[in-house]
GROMACS .gro file of C-alpha atoms in nm:
model
  368
    1MET     CA    1  19.380   2.225   5.488
    2HIS     CA    2  19.157   1.955   5.639
    3THR     CA    3  19.306   1.608   5.689
    4PRO     CA    4  19.005   1.439   5.520
    5ASP     CA    5  19.058   1.663   5.216
    6LEU     CA    6  19.415   1.535   5.185
    7LYS     CA    7  19.309   1.175   5.236
    8TYR     CA    8  19.040   1.174   4.969
    9MET     CA    9  19.240   1.382   4.720
   10LYS     CA   10  19.524   1.127   4.748
   11ARG     CA   11  19.273   0.859   4.660
   12ALA     CA   12  19.149   1.066   4.366
   13LEU     CA   13  19.509   1.100   4.246
   14THR     CA   14  19.556   0.723   4.263
   15LEU     CA   15  19.248   0.681   4.046
   16ALA     CA   16  19.358   0.953   3.802
   17ARG     CA   17  19.693   0.781   3.742
   18LYS     CA   18  19.507   0.481   3.598
   19GLY     CA   19  19.414   0.696   3.300
   20ILE     CA   20  19.761   0.833   3.219
   21GLY     CA   21  19.841   0.759   2.856
   22ARG     CA   22  19.481   0.669   2.770
   23THR     CA   23  19.294   1.000   2.780
   24SER     CA   24  19.481   1.229   2.538
   25PRO     CA   25  19.389   1.492   2.430
   26ASN     CA   26  19.195   1.509   2.758
   27PRO     CA   27  19.361   1.519   3.100
   28ALA     CA   28  19.382   1.226   3.340
   29VAL     CA   29  19.133   1.290   3.621
   30GLY     CA   30  19.020   1.101   3.930
   31CYS     CA   31  18.712   1.159   4.145
   32VAL     CA   32  18.594   1.039   4.488
   33ILE     CA   33  18.250   1.105   4.639
   34VAL     CA   34  18.220   1.091   5.018
   35LYS     CA   35  17.918   1.104   5.249
   36GLN     CA   36  17.940   1.104   5.628
   37GLY     CA   37  18.299   0.978   5.612
   38THR     CA   38  18.222   0.689   5.375
   39VAL     CA   39  18.329   0.666   5.010
   40ILE     CA   40  18.014   0.609   4.806
   41GLY     CA   41  18.147   0.671   4.456
   42GLU     CA   42  18.475   0.657   4.266
   43GLY     CA   43  18.579   0.703   3.907
   44TRP     CA   44  18.847   0.811   3.666
   45HIS     CA   45  18.857   0.928   3.307
   46LYS     CA   46  18.929   0.607   3.117
   47LYS     CA   47  18.956   0.723   2.757
   48ALA     CA   48  18.899   1.028   2.539
   49GLY     CA   49  18.540   1.059   2.428
   50GLY     CA   50  18.413   0.853   2.720
   51PRO     CA   51  18.250   0.969   3.045
   52HIS     CA   52  18.463   1.189   3.269
   53ALA     CA   53  18.574   1.087   3.618
   54GLU     CA   54  18.288   1.272   3.789
   55ILE     CA   55  18.027   1.091   3.582
   56HIS     CA   56  18.169   0.746   3.667
   57ALA     CA   57  18.173   0.840   4.037
   58LEU     CA   58  17.818   0.978   4.027
   59GLN     CA   59  17.690   0.664   3.857
   60MET     CA   60  17.842   0.457   4.137
   61ALA     CA   61  17.700   0.683   4.409
   62GLY     CA   62  17.351   0.703   4.259
   63ASP     CA   63  17.088   0.883   4.472
   64ARG     CA   64  17.327   0.884   4.769
   65ALA     CA   65  17.523   1.168   4.602
   66THR     CA   66  17.270   1.422   4.735
   67GLY     CA   67  17.443   1.618   5.012
   68ALA     CA   68  17.778   1.448   4.950
   69GLU     CA   69  18.130   1.590   4.915
   70VAL     CA   70  18.319   1.548   4.589
   71TYR     CA   71  18.697   1.532   4.551
   72VAL     CA   72  18.829   1.572   4.197
   73THR     CA   73  19.188   1.623   4.082
   74LEU     CA   74  19.090   1.885   3.823
   75GLU     CA   75  18.820   2.151   3.823
   76PRO     CA   76  18.497   2.007   3.677
   77CYS     CA   77  18.438   2.117   3.319
   78CYS     CA   78  18.165   2.367   3.232
   79HIS     CA   79  18.157   2.336   2.853
   80THR     CA   80  18.014   2.079   2.616
   81GLY     CA   81  18.269   1.884   2.417
   82LYS     CA   82  18.222   1.517   2.335
   83THR     CA   83  18.042   1.487   2.669
   84PRO     CA   84  17.812   1.722   2.866
   85PRO     CA   85  17.954   1.952   3.139
   86CYS     CA   86  18.047   1.774   3.463
   87SER     CA   87  17.959   2.084   3.666
   88GLU     CA   88  17.596   2.050   3.553
   89ALA     CA   89  17.592   1.682   3.647
   90LEU     CA   90  17.720   1.764   3.997
   91ILE     CA   91  17.461   2.038   4.040
   92LYS     CA   92  17.183   1.806   3.925
   93ALA     CA   93  17.302   1.537   4.169
   94GLY     CA   94  17.266   1.781   4.459
   95VAL     CA   95  17.616   1.752   4.605
   96LYS     CA   96  17.696   2.002   4.881
   97ARG     CA   97  18.073   2.053   4.840
   98VAL     CA   98  18.332   2.012   4.564
   99VAL     CA   99  18.707   2.009   4.631
  100ALA     CA  100  18.931   2.044   4.322
  101GLY     CA  101  19.300   1.971   4.317
  102MET     CA  102  19.371   2.247   4.065
  103ARG     CA  103  19.200   2.492   3.833
  104ASP     CA  104  19.162   2.374   3.474
  105PRO     CA  105  19.420   2.557   3.256
  106ASN     CA  106  19.195   2.514   2.952
  107PRO     CA  107  19.067   2.864   2.860
  108CYS     CA  108  18.726   2.707   2.791
  109VAL     CA  109  18.699   2.625   3.162
  110SER     CA  110  18.960   2.805   3.380
  111GLY     CA  111  18.749   2.888   3.683
  112GLY     CA  112  18.415   2.863   3.505
  113GLY     CA  113  18.337   2.519   3.644
  114LEU     CA  114  18.391   2.625   4.004
  115ALA     CA  115  18.196   2.947   3.944
  116ALA     CA  116  17.899   2.751   3.809
  117LEU     CA  117  17.900   2.532   4.119
  118GLU     CA  118  17.917   2.832   4.352
  119GLN     CA  119  17.630   3.003   4.171
  120ALA     CA  120  17.424   2.690   4.237
  121GLY     CA  121  17.497   2.719   4.610
  122ILE     CA  122  17.760   2.446   4.625
  123GLU     CA  123  18.061   2.508   4.849
  124THR     CA  124  18.393   2.483   4.663
  125ALA     CA  125  18.763   2.465   4.744
  126CYS     CA  126  19.062   2.448   4.510
  127GLY     CA  127  19.435   2.381   4.541
  128VAL     CA  128  19.442   2.064   4.752
  129LEU     CA  129  19.761   1.873   4.661
  130GLU     CA  130  19.790   2.103   4.360
  131GLU     CA  131  20.152   2.018   4.281
  132GLU     CA  132  20.074   1.646   4.264
  133CYS     CA  133  19.765   1.713   4.054
  134ARG     CA  134  19.967   1.921   3.809
  135ALA     CA  135  20.240   1.655   3.788
  136ILE     CA  136  20.010   1.391   3.638
  137ASN     CA  137  19.897   1.623   3.358
  138LEU     CA  138  20.207   1.817   3.253
  139PRO     CA  139  20.161   1.731   2.882
  140PHE     CA  140  19.796   1.844   2.888
  141ILE     CA  141  19.887   2.165   3.070
  142LYS     CA  142  20.167   2.256   2.828
  143HIS     CA  143  19.964   2.171   2.519
  144VAL     CA  144  19.646   2.353   2.623
  145THR     CA  145  19.840   2.667   2.722
  146THR     CA  146  20.108   2.679   2.446
  147GLY     CA  147  19.990   2.448   2.168
  148MET     CA  148  20.323   2.261   2.195
  149PRO     CA  149  20.387   1.899   2.300
  150PHE     CA  150  20.558   1.811   2.627
  151VAL     CA  151  20.887   1.641   2.534
  152THR     CA  152  21.062   1.378   2.745
  153TYR     CA  153  21.411   1.279   2.634
  154LYS     CA  154  21.537   0.934   2.728
  155CYS     CA  155  21.862   0.753   2.668
  156ALA     CA  156  22.050   0.448   2.789
  157MET     CA  157  22.412   0.527   2.868
  158THR     CA  158  22.717   0.369   3.024
  159LEU     CA  159  22.856   0.503   3.349
  160ASP     CA  160  23.122   0.690   3.151
  161GLY     CA  161  22.860   0.871   2.945
  162ASN     CA  162  22.837   0.680   2.616
  163ILE     CA  163  22.515   0.589   2.434
  164ALA     CA  164  22.698   0.370   2.179
  165THR     CA  165  23.042   0.235   2.102
  166ILE     CA  166  23.267   0.395   1.841
  167THR     CA  167  23.116   0.152   1.585
  168GLY     CA  168  22.764   0.267   1.675
  169GLU     CA  169  22.668  -0.048   1.868
  170SER     CA  170  22.416   0.023   2.145
  171ARG     CA  171  22.234  -0.309   2.200
  172TRP     CA  172  22.211  -0.357   2.480
  173ILE     CA  173  22.350  -0.095   2.715
  174SER     CA  174  22.060  -0.115   2.960
  175CYS     CA  175  21.921  -0.424   3.130
  176GLU     CA  176  21.596  -0.603   3.048
  177GLU     CA  177  21.408  -0.434   3.334
  178SER     CA  178  21.504  -0.092   3.196
  179ARG     CA  179  21.390  -0.185   2.847
  180LYS     CA  180  21.048  -0.277   2.990
  181TYR     CA  181  21.050   0.053   3.180
  182VAL     CA  182  21.100   0.236   2.848
  183HIS     CA  183  20.813   0.045   2.688
  184ARG     CA  184  20.587   0.153   2.974
  185MET     CA  185  20.700   0.511   2.911
  186ARG     CA  186  20.613   0.473   2.543
  187SER     CA  187  20.267   0.341   2.629
  188ARG     CA  188  20.193   0.670   2.809
  189MET     CA  189  20.306   0.892   2.520
  190ASP     CA  190  20.124   1.018   2.214
  191ALA     CA  191  20.437   0.984   1.999
  192VAL     CA  192  20.796   0.858   1.995
  193MET     CA  193  21.047   1.059   1.791
  194VAL     CA  194  21.381   0.960   1.639
  195GLY     CA  195  21.613   1.096   1.372
  196VAL     CA  196  21.675   0.924   1.040
  197ASP     CA  197  22.027   0.827   1.151
  198THR     CA  198  21.877   0.619   1.432
  199VAL     CA  199  21.645   0.450   1.183
  200LEU     CA  200  21.936   0.373   0.951
  201ALA     CA  201  22.156   0.242   1.233
  202ASP     CA  202  21.904   0.044   1.441
  203ASN     CA  203  21.592  -0.015   1.227
  204PRO     CA  204  21.379   0.019   1.544
  205GLN     CA  205  21.015  -0.078   1.598
  206LEU     CA  206  20.937   0.186   1.865
  207THR     CA  207  20.645  -0.021   1.994
  208VAL     CA  208  20.532  -0.135   2.341
  209ARG     CA  209  20.575  -0.504   2.263
  210HIS     CA  210  20.728  -0.585   2.606
  211VAL     CA  211  20.430  -0.450   2.803
  212ARG     CA  212  20.053  -0.419   2.770
  213GLY     CA  213  19.940  -0.088   2.623
  214ARG     CA  214  19.884   0.103   2.304
  215ASN     CA  215  20.157   0.185   2.055
  216PRO     CA  216  20.231   0.557   2.018
  217LEU     CA  217  20.269   0.739   1.689
  218ARG     CA  218  20.622   0.720   1.549
  219VAL     CA  219  20.792   1.033   1.416
  220ILE     CA  220  21.105   1.019   1.198
  221VAL     CA  221  21.290   1.348   1.152
  222ASP     CA  222  21.432   1.310   0.802
  223THR     CA  223  21.531   1.634   0.630
  224ARG     CA  224  21.616   1.485   0.289
  225LEU     CA  225  21.395   1.172   0.300
  226ARG     CA  226  21.672   0.918   0.336
  227THR     CA  227  21.449   0.664   0.513
  228PRO     CA  228  21.449   0.336   0.314
  229GLU     CA  229  21.106   0.204   0.224
  230SER     CA  230  21.210  -0.135   0.365
  231VAL     CA  231  21.249  -0.026   0.730
  232THR     CA  232  21.030  -0.178   0.999
  233LEU     CA  233  20.854   0.152   1.072
  234LEU     CA  234  20.712   0.148   0.718
  235SER     CA  235  20.603  -0.214   0.718
  236GLY     CA  236  20.264  -0.367   0.790
  237GLN     CA  237  20.040  -0.193   1.042
  238LEU     CA  238  20.324   0.022   1.176
  239SER     CA  239  20.332   0.234   0.861
  240SER     CA  240  19.993   0.395   0.918
  241GLY     CA  241  20.112   0.528   1.253
  242THR     CA  242  20.442   0.664   1.120
  243ILE     CA  243  20.501   1.033   1.049
  244ILE     CA  244  20.801   1.149   0.847
  245ALA     CA  245  20.903   1.512   0.907
  246THR     CA  246  21.100   1.660   0.620
  247CYS     CA  247  21.191   1.976   0.433
  248GLU     CA  248  21.136   1.801   0.098
  249SER     CA  249  20.821   1.952  -0.055
  250ASN     CA  250  20.805   1.755  -0.382
  251PRO     CA  251  20.480   1.548  -0.380
  252ARG     CA  252  20.631   1.296  -0.624
  253VAL     CA  253  20.906   1.219  -0.373
  254HIS     CA  254  20.646   1.183  -0.096
  255LEU     CA  255  20.445   0.933  -0.295
  256ARG     CA  256  20.662   0.629  -0.218
  257TYR     CA  257  20.598   0.678   0.154
  258LEU     CA  258  20.235   0.774   0.117
  259LYS     CA  259  20.168   0.453  -0.077
  260GLN     CA  260  20.281   0.258   0.229
  261GLY     CA  261  20.042   0.449   0.455
  262ALA     CA  262  20.285   0.688   0.622
  263THR     CA  263  20.212   1.057   0.681
  264ILE     CA  264  20.441   1.331   0.551
  265VAL     CA  265  20.479   1.657   0.743
  266VAL     CA  266  20.666   1.926   0.549
  267CYS     CA  267  20.847   2.167   0.782
  268GLU     CA  268  21.036   2.489   0.750
  269ALA     CA  269  21.413   2.462   0.721
  270ASP     CA  270  21.654   2.581   0.990
  271GLU     CA  271  22.016   2.593   0.872
  272GLY     CA  272  21.944   2.322   0.617
  273ARG     CA  273  21.764   2.089   0.859
  274VAL     CA  274  21.406   2.038   0.970
  275SER     CA  275  21.310   2.327   1.197
  276ILE     CA  276  21.243   2.147   1.523
  277LYS     CA  277  21.034   2.433   1.656
  278ASP     CA  278  20.814   2.432   1.345
  279LEU     CA  279  20.778   2.054   1.372
  280MET     CA  280  20.669   2.081   1.736
  281GLN     CA  281  20.410   2.342   1.642
  282LYS     CA  282  20.277   2.121   1.363
  283LEU     CA  283  20.261   1.811   1.583
  284GLY     CA  284  20.088   2.014   1.854
  285ALA     CA  285  19.830   2.130   1.600
  286MET     CA  286  19.773   1.762   1.514
  287GLY     CA  287  19.680   1.699   1.878
  288VAL     CA  288  20.008   1.543   1.989
  289GLN     CA  289  20.047   1.635   2.357
  290SER     CA  290  20.342   1.421   2.463
  291ILE     CA  291  20.656   1.300   2.286
  292LEU     CA  292  20.925   1.056   2.396
  293LEU     CA  293  21.244   1.166   2.223
  294GLU     CA  294  21.468   0.867   2.154
  295GLY     CA  295  21.685   1.023   1.884
  296GLY     CA  296  22.062   1.035   1.856
  297SER     CA  297  22.295   1.303   1.984
  298ARG     CA  298  22.243   1.553   1.700
  299LEU     CA  299  21.865   1.556   1.722
  300ALA     CA  300  21.872   1.557   2.103
  301GLY     CA  301  22.125   1.842   2.110
  302ASN     CA  302  21.919   2.042   1.862
  303MET     CA  303  21.603   1.994   2.069
  304LEU     CA  304  21.782   2.084   2.392
  305GLU     CA  305  21.937   2.402   2.253
  306HIS     CA  306  21.599   2.514   2.125
  307ASP     CA  307  21.456   2.469   2.478
  308LEU     CA  308  21.213   2.205   2.354
  309ILE     CA  309  21.297   1.930   2.607
  310ASP     CA  310  21.091   1.946   2.924
  311GLU     CA  311  21.214   1.635   3.102
  312LEU     CA  312  21.515   1.403   3.073
  313VAL     CA  313  21.541   1.038   3.179
  314PHE     CA  314  21.882   0.871   3.183
  315PHE     CA  315  21.918   0.493   3.222
  316VAL     CA  316  22.273   0.459   3.353
  317ALA     CA  317  22.420   0.110   3.321
  318PRO     CA  318  22.713  -0.015   3.532
  319LYS     CA  319  22.932  -0.048   3.222
  320LEU     CA  320  23.240   0.131   3.087
  321ILE     CA  321  23.350   0.148   2.722
  322GLY     CA  322  23.602   0.433   2.726
  323GLY     CA  323  23.609   0.774   2.566
  324ASN     CA  324  23.564   0.689   2.198
  325GLY     CA  325  23.190   0.629   2.196
  326PHE     CA  326  22.894   0.856   2.127
  327THR     CA  327  22.762   1.097   2.390
  328PRO     CA  328  22.391   1.180   2.443
  329PHE     CA  329  22.404   1.537   2.310
  330THR     CA  330  22.587   1.723   2.036
  331LEU     CA  331  22.599   2.080   2.165
  332SER     CA  332  22.750   2.382   1.993
  333GLY     CA  333  23.074   2.549   2.106
  334ARG     CA  334  23.063   2.527   2.483
  335THR     CA  335  23.420   2.582   2.593
  336GLY     CA  336  23.369   2.686   2.956
  337MET     CA  337  23.185   2.527   3.246
  338GLU     CA  338  22.976   2.843   3.278
  339GLN     CA  339  22.824   2.751   2.939
  340ALA     CA  340  22.715   2.407   3.056
  341VAL     CA  341  22.347   2.318   3.042
  342ARG     CA  342  22.236   2.293   3.402
  343LEU     CA  343  21.986   2.033   3.513
  344VAL     CA  344  21.786   1.971   3.828
  345PHE     CA  345  21.758   1.609   3.940
  346THR     CA  346  21.396   1.531   4.026
  347ASP     CA  347  21.413   1.157   4.095
  348VAL     CA  348  21.669   0.876   4.119
  349ARG     CA  349  21.569   0.509   4.137
  350ARG     CA  350  21.687   0.159   4.050
  351SER     CA  351  21.578  -0.046   3.750
  352GLY     CA  352  21.737  -0.389   3.769
  353VAL     CA  353  22.112  -0.321   3.778
  354ASP     CA  354  22.070   0.025   3.624
  355LEU     CA  355  22.013   0.366   3.778
  356VAL     CA  356  21.727   0.577   3.640
  357ILE     CA  357  21.784   0.951   3.677
  358HIS     CA  358  21.500   1.195   3.608
  359ALA     CA  359  21.593   1.558   3.551
  360ARG     CA  360  21.468   1.883   3.402
  361PRO     CA  361  21.653   2.185   3.261
  362GLU     CA  362  21.721   2.446   3.529
  363GLY     CA  363  21.679   2.731   3.281
  364PRO     CA  364  21.722   2.819   2.912
  365CYS     CA  365  21.954   2.579   2.730
  366SER     CA  366  22.031   2.783   2.418
  367PRO     CA  367  22.402   2.873   2.379
  368ALA     CA  368  22.499   3.222   2.494
   0.00000   0.00000   0.00000
């Protein structure tokens, strides 16, 4: 692998990260155009429906793009969606070489973009910093290949493993810096999901009010429609971005929420509760690629045991409240350590006085 390829792909990755949380249902992509060792064009995909990264970079490069090398984090598209194919634009510009970080997992592309470039006589390479390129688009990759959203679970917990006191009090376990961190996470997600018990206990807003960014959709998992019409999530402008997932199919019961602008999603039942798998399929079909799960222990345990959590983020505060509080997950009948859900730590960092631990499941989490 050539050193210049690494250098310019790293720059393309930096550009791509600017679009994270703003491009769904499209991927975040960055592009750098280089000629004789000089960067002559740069761009990133800024929002869905707008020009792709390659187009922004080509516009900056202008006529100088002829004979240039192009570095792009994802294989250029070869199909017409809301915008024309980027592969055609690169061919028309007369570039001589295209280096892609990874092949596009979208079946509409998947190698077709690189093949089109090669047929036009353009040299291609693929797989430069592939792991890093995949990491910035995990929700897109999962959704385009499975139809399901990528789910990140987050919780604030004390050092002795409690997410709330025995009375249910949880404000505030984490520090102010961590709360801003969570709001930045929300701003990058398509949706935030909680259970009705969390709504009843905390009456949350689930917005990004502490940072700049767009508010995600808000999903309440409410099997029997116990959500009061007076909660914050059903007030003002928030209501139109709120989805209530339920097993209640009576349209007359739905009407009180529909009148406030909320959306009702009727799901299959699983042991008397909303089938989480069916809900994920329905949200995926609605175009939801990423979900931040902020629910209580029952919802989180249910999601984990159905292997529907892809990533976990724990905000661990330097506080102790003893053994009578609430733990992050309610898991069924695990009596031996061999039945424990095993995780792999992927990152540990500081946030104010808190520790932030990123992890992913090591394997299947369903009980044996």
